[in-house]
Amino acid sequence: AALFRIIGEAADESALPELISRLQGKDALARLHIIHVLAKFNKPEVQRALQTQLGDHNKLIRSAALAALSKMDGPIEVAKVCGLLRDPELEVQNRAVDLLQHAKDPDTIRHLVPVLKDESEQARRPAVEVLNEVGDARSVKYLLEAIKDDDWWVRSRAGDALGKIGGP
């Protein structure tokens, strides 16, 4: 930990290629520290590298990558992050919600509809949180499609979101 603290203080943009290449290592703890160092750099190559970590088997890696991405600007892989709303770890789900709300990508609703249809209430709950926060006029076409869904629960949540977009 002390070594990575020193690396974090000394690292500049010239160290990014080396740090990014180390994200493919086998030591999860080292990768976790590297993610924390990379979080200081709001660069497209760092964002791409962090997004590769979203599918990692280690929940701490997934959570750290989401936290780092939520501090950055720029596009994210919305489909991949929406998939993490189904993650069995509550902390990972919450970080995915934060990232999706921060990104406010208009494509988010399209990727939320399958999560809203999930059998697990644990997956649907964070999807509704995101839906209520990012739903706007650009989302109407996806919500109108969701209104036609066979599942009453999905229709109801889409109706709620449309009502919120339309105002009182």
CSV table of C-alpha atoms in Angstrom, one decimal:
chain,number,residue,atom,x,y,z
A,1,ALA,CA,0.0,0.0,0.0
A,2,ALA,CA,2.8,2.4,0.8
A,3,LEU,CA,4.6,1.6,-2.4
A,4,PHE,CA,1.4,2.4,-4.4
A,5,ARG,CA,0.9,5.6,-2.4
A,6,ILE,CA,4.4,6.7,-3.6
A,7,ILE,CA,3.6,5.6,-7.2
A,8,GLY,CA,0.4,7.6,-7.0
A,9,GLU,CA,2.2,10.7,-5.9
A,10,ALA,CA,4.9,10.3,-8.5
A,11,ALA,CA,2.8,9.2,-11.4
A,12,ASP,CA,2.1,11.6,-14.3
A,13,GLU,CA,0.7,11.2,-17.8
A,14,SER,CA,3.9,9.6,-19.0
A,15,ALA,CA,3.3,6.7,-16.6
A,16,LEU,CA,-0.2,5.9,-18.0
A,17,PRO,CA,0.8,3.3,-20.6
A,18,GLU,CA,2.7,1.3,-18.0
A,19,LEU,CA,0.0,1.6,-15.4
A,20,ILE,CA,-2.7,0.6,-17.9
A,21,SER,CA,-0.7,-2.4,-19.0
A,22,ARG,CA,-0.5,-3.5,-15.4
A,23,LEU,CA,-4.3,-3.8,-15.1
A,24,GLN,CA,-4.0,-7.1,-16.9
A,25,GLY,CA,-2.0,-8.6,-14.0
A,26,LYS,CA,-3.2,-11.5,-11.8
A,27,ASP,CA,-2.8,-9.8,-8.4
A,28,ALA,CA,-6.2,-8.3,-7.6
A,29,LEU,CA,-4.8,-6.1,-4.8
A,30,ALA,CA,-2.2,-4.6,-7.1
A,31,ARG,CA,-4.8,-3.9,-9.7
A,32,LEU,CA,-7.0,-2.3,-7.1
A,33,HIS,CA,-4.2,0.1,-6.2
A,34,ILE,CA,-3.5,0.8,-9.9
A,35,ILE,CA,-7.2,1.7,-10.4
A,36,HIS,CA,-6.9,4.2,-7.6
A,37,VAL,CA,-3.8,5.8,-9.2
A,38,LEU,CA,-5.5,5.9,-12.6
A,39,ALA,CA,-8.6,7.6,-11.2
A,40,LYS,CA,-6.6,10.8,-11.0
A,41,PHE,CA,-6.3,11.0,-14.8
A,42,ASN,CA,-9.4,12.0,-16.8
A,43,LYS,CA,-8.2,10.6,-20.1
A,44,PRO,CA,-10.0,8.6,-22.8
A,45,GLU,CA,-7.4,5.8,-22.7
A,46,VAL,CA,-7.8,5.6,-18.9
A,47,GLN,CA,-11.6,5.4,-19.2
A,48,ARG,CA,-11.3,2.6,-21.8
A,49,ALA,CA,-8.9,0.7,-19.6
A,50,LEU,CA,-11.1,1.1,-16.5
A,51,GLN,CA,-14.2,-0.1,-18.5
A,52,THR,CA,-12.3,-3.4,-19.3
A,53,GLN,CA,-12.3,-4.0,-15.5
A,54,LEU,CA,-16.1,-3.9,-15.2
A,55,GLY,CA,-16.3,-7.5,-16.1
A,56,ASP,CA,-13.7,-8.7,-13.6
A,57,HIS,CA,-14.7,-11.6,-11.3
A,58,ASN,CA,-13.5,-9.6,-8.2
A,59,LYS,CA,-16.2,-7.4,-6.7
A,60,LEU,CA,-13.6,-5.0,-5.3
A,61,ILE,CA,-12.2,-4.4,-8.8
A,62,ARG,CA,-15.6,-3.9,-10.4
A,63,SER,CA,-16.5,-1.4,-7.6
A,64,ALA,CA,-13.3,0.5,-7.8
A,65,ALA,CA,-13.5,0.8,-11.6
A,66,LEU,CA,-17.1,2.2,-11.3
A,67,ALA,CA,-16.0,4.6,-8.6
A,68,ALA,CA,-13.1,5.8,-10.7
A,69,LEU,CA,-15.3,6.2,-13.8
A,70,SER,CA,-17.9,8.2,-12.0
A,71,LYS,CA,-15.2,10.9,-11.2
A,72,MET,CA,-14.5,11.3,-15.0
A,73,ASP,CA,-16.1,13.0,-17.9
A,74,GLY,CA,-16.7,11.4,-21.2
A,75,PRO,CA,-18.6,8.5,-22.7
A,76,ILE,CA,-19.1,5.2,-21.0
A,77,GLU,CA,-20.2,1.8,-22.2
A,78,VAL,CA,-23.8,2.2,-21.0
A,79,ALA,CA,-24.8,-1.4,-21.9
A,80,LYS,CA,-22.0,-2.8,-19.8
A,81,VAL,CA,-22.7,-0.6,-16.8
A,82,CYS,CA,-26.5,-1.3,-17.0
A,83,GLY,CA,-25.5,-5.0,-16.9
A,84,LEU,CA,-23.9,-4.4,-13.5
A,85,LEU,CA,-27.3,-3.4,-12.1
A,86,ARG,CA,-27.8,-7.2,-12.0
A,87,ASP,CA,-24.6,-7.7,-10.1
A,88,PRO,CA,-25.1,-9.8,-6.9
A,89,GLU,CA,-23.0,-7.3,-4.9
A,90,LEU,CA,-25.1,-4.4,-3.6
A,91,GLU,CA,-22.0,-2.1,-3.5
A,92,VAL,CA,-21.3,-2.7,-7.2
A,93,GLN,CA,-25.0,-2.1,-8.0
A,94,ASN,CA,-25.0,1.2,-6.1
A,95,ARG,CA,-21.8,2.4,-7.9
A,96,ALA,CA,-23.3,1.5,-11.2
A,97,VAL,CA,-26.4,3.6,-10.3
A,98,ASP,CA,-24.1,6.5,-9.4
A,99,LEU,CA,-22.2,6.2,-12.6
A,100,LEU,CA,-25.3,6.0,-14.8
A,101,GLN,CA,-26.9,8.9,-13.1
A,102,HIS,CA,-23.6,10.9,-13.4
A,103,ALA,CA,-23.3,10.1,-17.1
A,104,LYS,CA,-26.9,11.0,-18.1
A,105,ASP,CA,-26.4,9.2,-21.4
A,106,PRO,CA,-29.6,9.4,-23.5
A,107,ASP,CA,-29.1,5.8,-24.5
A,108,THR,CA,-29.4,4.6,-20.9
A,109,ILE,CA,-33.1,4.0,-21.0
A,110,ARG,CA,-32.8,1.6,-24.0
A,111,HIS,CA,-30.4,-0.6,-21.9
A,112,LEU,CA,-32.5,-0.3,-18.7
A,113,VAL,CA,-35.6,-1.9,-20.2
A,114,PRO,CA,-34.1,-5.4,-20.1
A,115,VAL,CA,-33.0,-4.9,-16.5
A,116,LEU,CA,-36.5,-3.7,-15.6
A,117,LYS,CA,-37.8,-7.0,-16.9
A,118,ASP,CA,-35.5,-9.0,-14.8
A,119,GLU,CA,-37.1,-11.5,-12.5
A,120,SER,CA,-35.0,-10.3,-9.6
A,121,GLU,CA,-36.4,-7.4,-7.6
A,122,GLN,CA,-32.8,-6.8,-6.5
A,123,ALA,CA,-31.9,-5.9,-10.2
A,124,ARG,CA,-35.1,-4.0,-10.9
A,125,ARG,CA,-34.7,-1.6,-7.9
A,126,PRO,CA,-31.5,0.0,-9.1
A,127,ALA,CA,-32.8,0.2,-12.6
A,128,VAL,CA,-35.8,2.2,-11.4
A,129,GLU,CA,-33.5,4.5,-9.5
A,130,VAL,CA,-31.6,5.2,-12.7
A,131,LEU,CA,-34.8,5.5,-14.7
A,132,ASN,CA,-36.2,8.2,-12.4
A,133,GLU,CA,-33.0,10.2,-12.5
A,134,VAL,CA,-32.0,10.1,-16.2
A,135,GLY,CA,-35.4,9.9,-17.9
A,136,ASP,CA,-35.9,13.0,-20.1
A,137,ALA,CA,-37.5,14.0,-23.4
A,138,ARG,CA,-34.8,12.0,-25.3
A,139,SER,CA,-36.0,8.9,-23.4
A,140,VAL,CA,-39.7,9.1,-24.4
A,141,LYS,CA,-39.4,6.8,-27.4
A,142,TYR,CA,-37.9,4.0,-25.3
A,143,LEU,CA,-40.4,4.5,-22.6
A,144,LEU,CA,-43.3,4.3,-25.0
A,145,GLU,CA,-41.9,1.0,-26.2
A,146,ALA,CA,-41.7,-0.2,-22.5
A,147,ILE,CA,-45.4,0.8,-22.0
A,148,LYS,CA,-46.3,-1.9,-24.5
A,149,ASP,CA,-44.4,-4.6,-22.5
A,150,ASP,CA,-46.2,-7.7,-21.3
A,151,ASP,CA,-45.1,-7.2,-17.7
A,152,TRP,CA,-47.4,-4.9,-15.8
A,153,TRP,CA,-44.5,-3.9,-13.5
A,154,VAL,CA,-42.4,-2.6,-16.5
A,155,ARG,CA,-45.4,-0.8,-17.9
A,156,SER,CA,-46.1,0.9,-14.5
A,157,ARG,CA,-42.4,2.0,-14.1
A,158,ALA,CA,-42.3,3.3,-17.6
A,159,GLY,CA,-45.6,5.2,-17.0
A,160,ASP,CA,-44.2,6.7,-13.8
A,161,ALA,CA,-41.1,7.9,-15.7
A,162,LEU,CA,-43.1,9.4,-18.5
A,163,GLY,CA,-45.3,11.2,-15.9
A,164,LYS,CA,-42.1,12.6,-14.3
A,165,ILE,CA,-40.8,13.8,-17.6
A,166,GLY,CA,-44.1,15.4,-18.5
A,167,GLY,CA,-44.4,17.1,-15.2
A,168,PRO,CA,-47.6,17.6,-13.1
